[in-house]
Amino acid sequence: MRKIIPTISRTFLSYSVNHHQLYMRQSSPLPLLWIILSLSILLLLPQTVLAYDHNTENDEGQIIIDIHNGDLSQLSGHRDYYTVLIFTSSNPAHDCKPCEQVIPMAEQVATTYLAKYITSELLSMRFYNIDLNDISNAGIFRELKMDNIPHVWLVPPSSRTIGAVSGVYEDGTIEHVFDSPHLKYSLKKASLERQVVEFARFLSEILMIDLHVDDAVAKKSGSGTQSSLSTFAKTFIITFTIVVLIKKKGPSFISNTSRKTVVCYFAITIILLCVGGSQFSIQRQSPLITKDEATGGLVFISGGSMHYQYGIEVFIVGLNYASLAASVIGLIKLGSYQVTESSKIRDETSRTWLIILVSLVIYYLYSCLTSILLKKDPGYPYPFTKLF
């Protein structure tokens, strides 16, 4: 009896191990692919869907903040955000027909902007309405010498080179929004829908963001979230189907690739996308590339600011880092390479020239990275050769 029990235990254990190994060899790769695709889509998908759950209004439930009693204290001091100022009148006695469209237009664009960028710490914008219907605001119009309405201004954030972070100048005066330069949006004589399109386009071009007017209209009708979820579902299903077909019906070097290798390549890809700034481009809804209006040529690298990039730069920087890493690994391998009669490199002279060649490639790739930094910040102190 004592001998039978250990024998049965060993037999059962052996069967369990063999069965598990057989199951692992025969199990479908679909669960792993499902997990990989789920994580990748959640990582790379624009965060518009999540943004609708955030509070996009002020304490009084307003998207556009009204100025009352001529009180401009909210517009004084240092500002780290863009300001949209709306000068209008809701007083029927003023008979301002264009004014009737300004607030609905701004509300639709503001709603779309908040839904897309409320989670972004790099781009912030507030909307204020100065209504002449409040007679106490008349002094503001007189101060600005406004003889007609409506007007829509876009005021950039405070300049740190002029005022302190606290918003107080050297002479003790407080920084004011009207002290800053501003851009005027010219209202069009058109329908409300066209006004929304044009105002969204104006903000998109100035701030280099992407405001889809379709989202604004859909948001008003309550179908914005449904549209985003539908886009997510379609993207997921199409991507998953393509990967499964490639895995099942694709070339042998793909279908026979081990799971470990797939996971490694997937992890490296995600790291390169993150290093290249994919989340920054997604949150800012950066355009892929732009066109230089002066020359007509395509612009792949944004210049003048360290706080912005185009979508194509994610892939440029990621590819550069991948090439740089591969070159460094190759240089290390060449350094320890043993030249023998059966080796691919037959003599030390060839190995030396390969080392020199790979070193020059590394220098060139690093110069590409520093050239990108120089294009954004000409004062970058550690450049190599400026390539563009």
mmCIF file of C-alpha atoms in Angstrom:
data_model
loop_
_atom_site.group_PDB
_atom_site.id
_atom_site.type_symbol
_atom_site.label_atom_id
_atom_site.label_comp_id
_atom_site.label_asym_id
_atom_site.label_seq_id
_atom_site.Cartn_x
_atom_site.Cartn_y
_atom_site.Cartn_z
ATOM 1 C CA MET A 1 0.000 0.000 0.000
ATOM 2 C CA ARG A 2 2.825 2.347 0.842
ATOM 3 C CA LYS A 3 4.439 1.706 -2.539
ATOM 4 C CA ILE A 4 1.231 2.087 -4.510
ATOM 5 C CA ILE A 5 0.390 5.636 -3.280
ATOM 6 C CA PRO A 6 3.762 7.204 -4.225
ATOM 7 C CA THR A 7 3.560 5.459 -7.598
ATOM 8 C CA ILE A 8 0.085 6.863 -8.261
ATOM 9 C CA SER A 9 1.226 10.324 -7.160
ATOM 10 C CA ARG A 10 4.240 10.279 -9.481
ATOM 11 C CA THR A 11 2.073 9.022 -12.347
ATOM 12 C CA PHE A 12 -0.523 11.719 -11.791
ATOM 13 C CA LEU A 13 2.147 14.407 -11.485
ATOM 14 C CA SER A 14 3.858 13.223 -14.670
ATOM 15 C CA TYR A 15 0.527 13.209 -16.512
ATOM 16 C CA SER A 16 -0.303 16.719 -15.283
ATOM 17 C CA VAL A 17 3.044 18.134 -16.394
ATOM 18 C CA ASN A 18 2.872 16.463 -19.806
ATOM 19 C CA HIS A 19 -0.737 17.512 -20.273
ATOM 20 C CA HIS A 20 0.137 21.094 -19.335
ATOM 21 C CA GLN A 21 3.051 21.155 -21.774
ATOM 22 C CA LEU A 22 0.852 19.695 -24.518
ATOM 23 C CA TYR A 23 -1.821 22.301 -23.773
ATOM 24 C CA MET A 24 0.725 25.122 -23.890
ATOM 25 C CA ARG A 25 1.953 23.907 -27.277
ATOM 26 C CA GLN A 26 -1.538 23.536 -28.687
ATOM 27 C CA SER A 27 -3.183 26.550 -27.055
ATOM 28 C CA SER A 28 -4.278 29.343 -29.320
ATOM 29 C CA PRO A 29 -2.312 32.616 -29.320
ATOM 30 C CA LEU A 30 -5.601 34.545 -29.353
ATOM 31 C CA PRO A 31 -5.714 35.317 -25.589
ATOM 32 C CA LEU A 32 -2.207 36.768 -25.681
ATOM 33 C CA LEU A 33 -2.980 38.787 -28.801
ATOM 34 C CA TRP A 34 -6.177 40.021 -27.196
ATOM 35 C CA ILE A 35 -4.264 41.283 -24.139
ATOM 36 C CA ILE A 36 -1.577 42.913 -26.277
ATOM 37 C CA LEU A 37 -4.096 44.675 -28.505
ATOM 38 C CA SER A 38 -6.179 45.810 -25.550
ATOM 39 C CA LEU A 39 -3.186 47.404 -23.850
ATOM 40 C CA SER A 40 -1.905 48.989 -27.049
ATOM 41 C CA ILE A 41 -5.241 50.499 -28.022
ATOM 42 C CA LEU A 42 -5.869 51.830 -24.526
ATOM 43 C CA LEU A 43 -2.388 53.352 -24.548
ATOM 44 C CA LEU A 44 -2.553 54.917 -27.987
ATOM 45 C CA LEU A 45 -6.237 55.786 -28.247
ATOM 46 C CA PRO A 46 -7.031 59.504 -27.902
ATOM 47 C CA GLN A 47 -8.480 60.203 -24.493
ATOM 48 C CA THR A 48 -11.599 61.959 -25.730
ATOM 49 C CA VAL A 49 -13.834 59.202 -24.379
ATOM 50 C CA LEU A 50 -12.518 59.634 -20.854
ATOM 51 C CA ALA A 51 -12.628 63.401 -21.024
ATOM 52 C CA TYR A 52 -16.429 63.550 -21.011
ATOM 53 C CA ASP A 53 -16.506 62.274 -17.436
ATOM 54 C CA HIS A 54 -14.599 65.275 -16.116
ATOM 55 C CA ASN A 55 -16.146 68.474 -14.885
ATOM 56 C CA THR A 56 -15.844 70.934 -17.762
ATOM 57 C CA GLU A 57 -17.714 73.783 -16.117
ATOM 58 C CA ASN A 58 -16.956 76.344 -13.456
ATOM 59 C CA ASP A 59 -18.456 76.428 -9.997
ATOM 60 C CA GLU A 60 -21.634 78.065 -11.313
ATOM 61 C CA GLY A 61 -22.170 75.465 -14.020
ATOM 62 C CA GLN A 62 -21.001 77.731 -16.863
ATOM 63 C CA ILE A 63 -18.631 76.864 -19.658
ATOM 64 C CA ILE A 64 -18.270 80.555 -20.517
ATOM 65 C CA ILE A 65 -17.687 82.783 -17.486
ATOM 66 C CA ASP A 66 -19.694 86.017 -17.394
ATOM 67 C CA ILE A 67 -18.102 89.259 -16.223
ATOM 68 C CA HIS A 68 -20.447 91.315 -14.005
ATOM 69 C CA ASN A 69 -20.292 94.799 -12.524
ATOM 70 C CA GLY A 70 -17.229 95.659 -14.575
ATOM 71 C CA ASP A 71 -15.168 93.430 -12.266
ATOM 72 C CA LEU A 72 -12.033 92.377 -14.151
ATOM 73 C CA SER A 73 -10.231 90.867 -11.160
ATOM 74 C CA GLN A 74 -10.516 87.425 -12.763
ATOM 75 C CA LEU A 75 -8.529 88.749 -15.707
ATOM 76 C CA SER A 76 -5.751 90.299 -13.627
ATOM 77 C CA GLY A 77 -2.489 88.703 -12.569
ATOM 78 C CA HIS A 78 -0.309 86.108 -14.174
ATOM 79 C CA ARG A 79 -2.025 83.750 -16.647
ATOM 80 C CA ASP A 80 -0.623 80.366 -17.700
ATOM 81 C CA TYR A 81 -3.547 79.772 -20.061
ATOM 82 C CA TYR A 82 -5.074 81.176 -23.252
ATOM 83 C CA THR A 83 -8.013 83.525 -22.788
ATOM 84 C CA VAL A 84 -10.950 83.934 -25.160
ATOM 85 C CA LEU A 85 -12.725 87.245 -24.570
ATOM 86 C CA ILE A 86 -16.207 87.740 -26.029
ATOM 87 C CA PHE A 87 -17.578 91.272 -26.213
ATOM 88 C CA THR A 88 -21.292 91.203 -26.961
ATOM 89 C CA SER A 89 -24.729 92.390 -25.904
ATOM 90 C CA SER A 90 -27.858 90.423 -25.146
ATOM 91 C CA ASN A 91 -29.916 93.600 -24.689
ATOM 92 C CA PRO A 92 -32.804 93.574 -27.237
ATOM 93 C CA ALA A 93 -32.647 97.369 -27.330
ATOM 94 C CA HIS A 94 -29.229 97.178 -28.980
ATOM 95 C CA ASP A 95 -30.685 95.073 -31.832
ATOM 96 C CA CYS A 96 -27.413 93.172 -32.328
ATOM 97 C CA LYS A 97 -28.284 90.289 -34.632
ATOM 98 C CA PRO A 98 -24.675 88.954 -34.912
ATOM 99 C CA CYS A 99 -24.521 88.847 -31.100
ATOM 100 C CA GLU A 100 -27.225 86.192 -31.046
ATOM 101 C CA GLN A 101 -24.842 83.651 -32.626
ATOM 102 C CA VAL A 102 -21.645 84.491 -30.769
ATOM 103 C CA ILE A 103 -22.374 82.777 -27.447
ATOM 104 C CA PRO A 104 -23.877 79.572 -28.977
ATOM 105 C CA MET A 105 -20.893 79.443 -31.339
ATOM 106 C CA ALA A 106 -18.385 79.843 -28.509
ATOM 107 C CA GLU A 107 -20.226 77.332 -26.296
ATOM 108 C CA GLN A 108 -20.063 74.584 -28.935
ATOM 109 C CA VAL A 109 -16.374 75.140 -29.629
ATOM 110 C CA ALA A 110 -15.580 75.493 -25.906
ATOM 111 C CA THR A 111 -17.421 72.255 -25.126
ATOM 112 C CA THR A 112 -15.434 70.386 -27.755
ATOM 113 C CA TYR A 113 -12.169 71.940 -26.588
ATOM 114 C CA LEU A 114 -12.818 71.024 -22.945
ATOM 115 C CA ALA A 115 -13.835 67.486 -23.844
ATOM 116 C CA LYS A 116 -10.584 66.960 -25.731
ATOM 117 C CA TYR A 117 -8.030 68.858 -23.683
ATOM 118 C CA ILE A 118 -9.265 69.143 -20.103
ATOM 119 C CA THR A 119 -6.793 66.412 -19.068
ATOM 120 C CA SER A 120 -3.872 68.185 -20.768
ATOM 121 C CA GLU A 121 -1.548 70.152 -18.500
ATOM 122 C CA LEU A 122 0.197 71.700 -21.495
ATOM 123 C CA LEU A 123 -2.742 73.488 -23.058
ATOM 124 C CA SER A 124 -5.322 75.407 -21.057
ATOM 125 C CA MET A 125 -7.921 77.924 -22.203
ATOM 126 C CA ARG A 126 -10.676 79.889 -20.486
ATOM 127 C CA PHE A 127 -13.656 81.656 -22.020
ATOM 128 C CA TYR A 128 -15.071 84.962 -20.710
ATOM 129 C CA ASN A 129 -18.133 86.901 -21.830
ATOM 130 C CA ILE A 130 -18.343 90.669 -21.310
ATOM 131 C CA ASP A 131 -21.994 91.542 -21.967
ATOM 132 C CA LEU A 132 -23.044 95.153 -22.521
ATOM 133 C CA ASN A 133 -26.487 94.187 -21.250
ATOM 134 C CA ASP A 134 -24.894 94.649 -17.818
ATOM 135 C CA ILE A 135 -24.620 98.435 -17.907
ATOM 136 C CA SER A 136 -21.836 98.319 -15.313
ATOM 137 C CA ASN A 137 -19.637 96.743 -18.002
ATOM 138 C CA ALA A 138 -19.974 99.833 -20.214
ATOM 139 C CA GLY A 139 -16.776 101.290 -18.763
ATOM 140 C CA ILE A 140 -14.807 98.361 -20.196
ATOM 141 C CA PHE A 141 -16.101 99.096 -23.700
ATOM 142 C CA ARG A 142 -15.285 102.797 -23.295
ATOM 143 C CA GLU A 143 -11.782 101.984 -22.051
ATOM 144 C CA LEU A 144 -11.163 99.794 -25.114
ATOM 145 C CA LYS A 145 -12.787 102.411 -27.392
ATOM 146 C CA MET A 146 -15.198 99.890 -28.892
ATOM 147 C CA ASP A 147 -17.808 101.518 -31.091
ATOM 148 C CA ASN A 148 -19.401 98.297 -32.333
ATOM 149 C CA ILE A 149 -20.045 94.742 -31.248
ATOM 150 C CA PRO A 150 -19.543 91.800 -31.204
ATOM 151 C CA HIS A 151 -15.818 91.114 -30.874
ATOM 152 C CA VAL A 152 -13.906 87.905 -30.095
ATOM 153 C CA TRP A 153 -10.310 88.120 -28.872
ATOM 154 C CA LEU A 154 -7.740 85.393 -28.253
ATOM 155 C CA VAL A 155 -5.168 86.438 -25.660
ATOM 156 C CA PRO A 156 -2.041 84.271 -25.165
ATOM 157 C CA PRO A 157 -0.634 83.380 -21.730
ATOM 158 C CA SER A 158 1.357 85.956 -19.810
ATOM 159 C CA SER A 159 4.920 86.524 -20.874
ATOM 160 C CA ARG A 160 7.295 85.486 -18.097
ATOM 161 C CA THR A 161 9.903 87.895 -19.465
ATOM 162 C CA ILE A 162 7.638 90.882 -18.688
ATOM 163 C CA GLY A 163 5.839 90.110 -15.474
ATOM 164 C CA ALA A 164 6.680 87.911 -12.551
ATOM 165 C CA VAL A 165 4.861 84.644 -11.934
ATOM 166 C CA SER A 166 2.732 86.488 -9.390
ATOM 167 C CA GLY A 167 1.596 88.886 -12.115
ATOM 168 C CA VAL A 168 3.160 91.981 -10.523
ATOM 169 C CA TYR A 169 5.414 94.249 -12.592
ATOM 170 C CA GLU A 170 8.607 95.825 -11.301
ATOM 171 C CA ASP A 171 6.824 99.132 -10.691
ATOM 172 C CA GLY A 172 4.235 97.396 -8.491
ATOM 173 C CA THR A 173 1.357 97.444 -10.972
ATOM 174 C CA ILE A 174 -0.637 94.262 -11.567
ATOM 175 C CA GLU A 175 -0.514 92.564 -14.928
ATOM 176 C CA HIS A 176 -3.803 92.814 -16.824
ATOM 177 C CA VAL A 177 -5.185 90.805 -19.720
ATOM 178 C CA PHE A 178 -5.702 93.976 -21.770
ATOM 179 C CA ASP A 179 -1.974 94.714 -21.485
ATOM 180 C CA SER A 180 -1.163 91.648 -23.578
ATOM 181 C CA PRO A 181 -1.227 91.519 -27.373
ATOM 182 C CA HIS A 182 -4.212 89.680 -28.765
ATOM 183 C CA LEU A 183 -5.625 88.226 -31.966
ATOM 184 C CA LYS A 184 -9.035 89.264 -33.256
ATOM 185 C CA TYR A 185 -11.371 86.718 -34.743
ATOM 186 C CA SER A 186 -13.419 88.189 -37.588
ATOM 187 C CA LEU A 187 -16.994 86.961 -37.353
ATOM 188 C CA LYS A 188 -18.536 85.772 -40.606
ATOM 189 C CA LYS A 189 -21.978 86.557 -41.937
ATOM 190 C CA ALA A 190 -23.149 82.970 -42.044
ATOM 191 C CA SER A 191 -25.257 80.366 -40.286
ATOM 192 C CA LEU A 192 -24.460 79.215 -36.766
ATOM 193 C CA GLU A 193 -23.072 75.922 -38.104
ATOM 194 C CA ARG A 194 -20.666 77.779 -40.386
ATOM 195 C CA GLN A 195 -19.672 80.110 -37.549
ATOM 196 C CA VAL A 196 -18.776 77.094 -35.406
ATOM 197 C CA VAL A 197 -16.699 75.621 -38.248
ATOM 198 C CA GLU A 198 -14.780 78.850 -38.835
ATOM 199 C CA PHE A 199 -14.143 79.609 -35.153
ATOM 200 C CA ALA A 200 -12.922 76.052 -34.524
ATOM 201 C CA ARG A 201 -10.638 76.359 -37.542
ATOM 202 C CA PHE A 202 -9.303 79.690 -36.247
ATOM 203 C CA LEU A 203 -8.368 78.197 -32.863
ATOM 204 C CA SER A 204 -6.934 75.076 -34.505
ATOM 205 C CA GLU A 205 -4.596 77.064 -36.729
ATOM 206 C CA ILE A 206 -3.449 79.487 -34.033
ATOM 207 C CA LEU A 207 -2.971 76.963 -31.223
ATOM 208 C CA MET A 208 -1.895 74.121 -33.552
ATOM 209 C CA ILE A 209 -4.504 71.751 -32.150
ATOM 210 C CA ASP A 210 -7.255 69.685 -33.700
ATOM 211 C CA LEU A 211 -10.833 70.733 -32.966
ATOM 212 C CA HIS A 212 -13.212 68.556 -34.963
ATOM 213 C CA VAL A 213 -16.354 70.531 -35.592
ATOM 214 C CA ASP A 214 -18.249 67.283 -36.080
ATOM 215 C CA ASP A 215 -17.536 66.523 -32.439
ATOM 216 C CA ALA A 216 -18.978 69.875 -31.420
ATOM 217 C CA VAL A 217 -22.202 69.303 -33.336
ATOM 218 C CA ALA A 218 -22.420 65.706 -32.083
ATOM 219 C CA LYS A 219 -21.834 66.854 -28.533
ATOM 220 C CA LYS A 220 -24.782 69.226 -28.790
ATOM 221 C CA SER A 221 -27.022 66.417 -29.972
ATOM 222 C CA GLY A 222 -25.716 64.059 -27.283
ATOM 223 C CA SER A 223 -23.975 61.622 -29.627
ATOM 224 C CA GLY A 224 -20.354 62.663 -29.033
ATOM 225 C CA THR A 225 -19.570 59.850 -26.623
ATOM 226 C CA GLN A 226 -21.317 57.308 -28.824
ATOM 227 C CA SER A 227 -19.206 58.412 -31.789
ATOM 228 C CA SER A 228 -15.979 58.036 -29.815
ATOM 229 C CA LEU A 229 -16.954 54.594 -28.546
ATOM 230 C CA SER A 230 -17.910 53.538 -32.057
ATOM 231 C CA THR A 231 -14.502 54.648 -33.360
ATOM 232 C CA PHE A 232 -12.798 52.699 -30.566
ATOM 233 C CA ALA A 233 -14.781 49.538 -31.319
ATOM 234 C CA LYS A 234 -14.112 49.708 -35.060
ATOM 235 C CA THR A 235 -10.401 50.318 -34.562
ATOM 236 C CA PHE A 236 -10.114 47.433 -32.104
ATOM 237 C CA ILE A 237 -12.003 44.920 -34.258
ATOM 238 C CA ILE A 238 -10.159 45.796 -37.473
ATOM 239 C CA THR A 239 -6.731 45.722 -35.811
ATOM 240 C CA PHE A 240 -7.442 42.460 -33.999
ATOM 241 C CA THR A 241 -8.702 40.794 -37.193
ATOM 242 C CA ILE A 242 -5.637 41.856 -39.173
ATOM 243 C CA VAL A 243 -3.244 40.546 -36.509
ATOM 244 C CA VAL A 244 -5.069 37.205 -36.280
ATOM 245 C CA LEU A 245 -5.038 36.775 -40.069
ATOM 246 C CA ILE A 246 -1.329 37.576 -40.249
ATOM 247 C CA LYS A 247 -0.613 35.150 -37.407
ATOM 248 C CA LYS A 248 -2.660 32.358 -38.989
ATOM 249 C CA LYS A 249 -2.196 32.917 -42.715
ATOM 250 C CA GLY A 250 0.893 35.092 -42.871
ATOM 251 C CA PRO A 251 4.449 34.142 -43.882
ATOM 252 C CA SER A 252 6.121 31.384 -41.910
ATOM 253 C CA PHE A 253 8.634 33.716 -40.253
ATOM 254 C CA ILE A 254 5.670 35.560 -38.681
ATOM 255 C CA SER A 255 3.379 32.652 -37.849
ATOM 256 C CA ASN A 256 6.267 30.668 -36.344
ATOM 257 C CA THR A 257 7.503 33.535 -34.187
ATOM 258 C CA SER A 258 7.527 32.635 -30.508
ATOM 259 C CA ARG A 259 5.365 34.462 -27.997
ATOM 260 C CA LYS A 260 8.425 35.673 -26.134
ATOM 261 C CA THR A 261 9.736 37.364 -29.264
ATOM 262 C CA VAL A 262 6.353 38.947 -30.000
ATOM 263 C CA VAL A 263 6.114 40.342 -26.482
ATOM 264 C CA CYS A 264 9.679 41.675 -26.664
ATOM 265 C CA TYR A 265 9.064 43.497 -29.949
ATOM 266 C CA PHE A 266 5.753 44.797 -28.643
ATOM 267 C CA ALA A 267 7.382 46.152 -25.468
ATOM 268 C CA ILE A 268 10.170 47.823 -27.448
ATOM 269 C CA THR A 269 7.624 49.438 -29.791
ATOM 270 C CA ILE A 270 5.585 50.817 -26.894
ATOM 271 C CA ILE A 271 8.729 52.180 -25.211
ATOM 272 C CA LEU A 272 9.841 53.913 -28.415
ATOM 273 C CA LEU A 273 6.383 55.445 -28.932
ATOM 274 C CA CYS A 274 6.352 56.738 -25.357
ATOM 275 C CA VAL A 275 9.894 58.109 -25.617
ATOM 276 C CA GLY A 276 8.962 59.787 -28.897
ATOM 277 C CA GLY A 277 6.101 61.647 -27.199
ATOM 278 C CA SER A 278 3.042 59.760 -28.461
ATOM 279 C CA GLN A 279 0.883 60.736 -25.472
ATOM 280 C CA PHE A 280 1.859 64.397 -25.916
ATOM 281 C CA SER A 281 0.743 64.331 -29.562
ATOM 282 C CA ILE A 282 -2.459 62.469 -28.691
ATOM 283 C CA GLN A 283 -3.438 64.879 -25.924
ATOM 284 C CA ARG A 284 -2.617 67.930 -28.029
ATOM 285 C CA GLN A 285 -4.201 66.329 -31.135
ATOM 286 C CA SER A 286 -1.143 67.454 -33.127
ATOM 287 C CA PRO A 287 -1.340 67.301 -36.922
ATOM 288 C CA LEU A 288 0.796 64.619 -38.560
ATOM 289 C CA ILE A 289 2.694 67.109 -40.741
ATOM 290 C CA THR A 290 2.105 70.679 -41.876
ATOM 291 C CA LYS A 291 2.756 72.719 -44.992
ATOM 292 C CA ASP A 292 4.857 75.873 -45.091
ATOM 293 C CA GLU A 293 2.614 78.537 -46.604
ATOM 294 C CA ALA A 294 5.625 80.588 -47.752
ATOM 295 C CA THR A 295 7.523 77.857 -49.608
ATOM 296 C CA GLY A 296 4.792 75.265 -50.106
ATOM 297 C CA GLY A 297 7.041 72.535 -48.722
ATOM 298 C CA LEU A 298 6.144 70.008 -46.037
ATOM 299 C CA VAL A 299 7.301 70.643 -42.475
ATOM 300 C CA PHE A 300 8.197 67.550 -40.453
ATOM 301 C CA ILE A 301 9.832 69.143 -37.385
ATOM 302 C CA SER A 302 8.136 71.973 -35.491
ATOM 303 C CA GLY A 303 10.419 74.809 -34.502
ATOM 304 C CA GLY A 304 10.505 77.672 -32.042
ATOM 305 C CA SER A 305 9.208 75.835 -28.985
ATOM 306 C CA MET A 306 10.207 72.871 -26.822
ATOM 307 C CA HIS A 307 6.549 72.446 -25.867
ATOM 308 C CA TYR A 308 5.130 71.293 -29.193
ATOM 309 C CA GLN A 309 5.693 68.659 -31.861
ATOM 310 C CA TYR A 310 3.968 67.209 -34.904
ATOM 311 C CA GLY A 311 2.700 63.644 -34.994
ATOM 312 C CA ILE A 312 5.379 62.558 -37.468
ATOM 313 C CA GLU A 313 8.049 63.483 -34.917
ATOM 314 C CA VAL A 314 6.937 60.552 -32.726
ATOM 315 C CA PHE A 315 8.050 58.145 -35.464
ATOM 316 C CA ILE A 316 11.148 60.155 -36.411
ATOM 317 C CA VAL A 317 12.438 60.262 -32.844
ATOM 318 C CA GLY A 318 11.429 56.649 -32.150
ATOM 319 C CA LEU A 319 13.193 55.409 -35.294
ATOM 320 C CA ASN A 320 16.244 57.486 -34.423
ATOM 321 C CA TYR A 321 16.447 55.996 -30.924
ATOM 322 C CA ALA A 322 15.945 52.469 -32.275
ATOM 323 C CA SER A 323 18.735 52.965 -34.842
ATOM 324 C CA LEU A 324 20.982 54.511 -32.203
ATOM 325 C CA ALA A 325 20.426 51.582 -29.825
ATOM 326 C CA ALA A 326 21.038 49.041 -32.590
ATOM 327 C CA SER A 327 24.253 50.836 -33.593
ATOM 328 C CA VAL A 328 25.561 50.915 -30.017
ATOM 329 C CA ILE A 329 24.822 47.205 -29.609
ATOM 330 C CA GLY A 330 26.570 46.532 -32.925
ATOM 331 C CA LEU A 331 29.597 48.516 -31.791
ATOM 332 C CA ILE A 332 29.785 46.510 -28.570
ATOM 333 C CA LYS A 333 29.551 43.252 -30.534
ATOM 334 C CA LEU A 334 32.295 44.379 -32.920
ATOM 335 C CA GLY A 335 34.519 45.297 -29.996
ATOM 336 C CA SER A 336 34.379 41.770 -28.603
ATOM 337 C CA TYR A 337 34.236 40.001 -31.957
ATOM 338 C CA GLN A 338 36.734 37.183 -32.391
ATOM 339 C CA VAL A 339 38.189 36.912 -35.882
ATOM 340 C CA THR A 340 38.703 33.291 -36.916
ATOM 341 C CA GLU A 341 39.005 31.366 -40.143
ATOM 342 C CA SER A 342 35.292 30.473 -40.082
ATOM 343 C CA SER A 343 33.998 33.887 -38.934
ATOM 344 C CA LYS A 344 32.135 36.241 -41.257
ATOM 345 C CA ILE A 345 34.737 38.968 -40.668
ATOM 346 C CA ARG A 346 37.925 37.411 -41.971
ATOM 347 C CA ASP A 347 40.571 39.918 -40.818
ATOM 348 C CA GLU A 348 41.191 42.599 -38.182
ATOM 349 C CA THR A 349 41.426 45.344 -40.779
ATOM 350 C CA SER A 350 37.809 44.802 -41.837
ATOM 351 C CA ARG A 351 36.696 44.741 -38.199
ATOM 352 C CA THR A 352 38.497 48.024 -37.550
ATOM 353 C CA TRP A 353 36.864 49.718 -40.536
ATOM 354 C CA LEU A 354 33.459 48.440 -39.434
ATOM 355 C CA ILE A 355 34.038 49.884 -35.967
ATOM 356 C CA ILE A 356 34.905 53.264 -37.501
ATOM 357 C CA LEU A 357 31.852 53.116 -39.780
ATOM 358 C CA VAL A 358 29.449 52.263 -36.930
ATOM 359 C CA SER A 359 31.006 55.024 -34.779
ATOM 360 C CA LEU A 360 30.315 57.552 -37.549
ATOM 361 C CA VAL A 361 26.717 56.283 -37.805
ATOM 362 C CA ILE A 362 26.279 56.784 -34.049
ATOM 363 C CA TYR A 363 27.672 60.317 -34.329
ATOM 364 C CA TYR A 364 25.290 61.060 -37.205
ATOM 365 C CA LEU A 365 22.251 59.682 -35.365
ATOM 366 C CA TYR A 366 23.068 61.627 -32.221
ATOM 367 C CA SER A 367 23.537 64.758 -34.351
ATOM 368 C CA CYS A 368 20.013 64.187 -35.708
ATOM 369 C CA LEU A 369 18.626 64.269 -32.157
ATOM 370 C CA THR A 370 20.544 67.417 -31.206
ATOM 371 C CA SER A 371 19.537 69.065 -34.496
ATOM 372 C CA ILE A 372 15.884 68.507 -33.592
ATOM 373 C CA LEU A 373 16.523 70.136 -30.209
ATOM 374 C CA LEU A 374 18.329 73.063 -31.879
ATOM 375 C CA LYS A 375 15.377 73.610 -34.196
ATOM 376 C CA LYS A 376 13.100 73.905 -31.177
ATOM 377 C CA ASP A 377 15.574 75.701 -28.902
ATOM 378 C CA PRO A 378 18.495 77.444 -30.693
ATOM 379 C CA GLY A 379 20.157 77.964 -27.297
ATOM 380 C CA TYR A 380 20.556 74.234 -26.592
ATOM 381 C CA PRO A 381 24.094 74.021 -25.110
ATOM 382 C CA TYR A 382 25.149 70.468 -26.054
ATOM 383 C CA PRO A 383 24.773 70.099 -29.820
ATOM 384 C CA PHE A 384 26.821 68.002 -32.201
ATOM 385 C CA THR A 385 26.817 68.773 -35.926
ATOM 386 C CA LYS A 386 23.755 70.752 -37.026
ATOM 387 C CA LEU A 387 22.234 68.727 -39.849
ATOM 388 C CA PHE A 388 19.043 70.719 -40.527
#
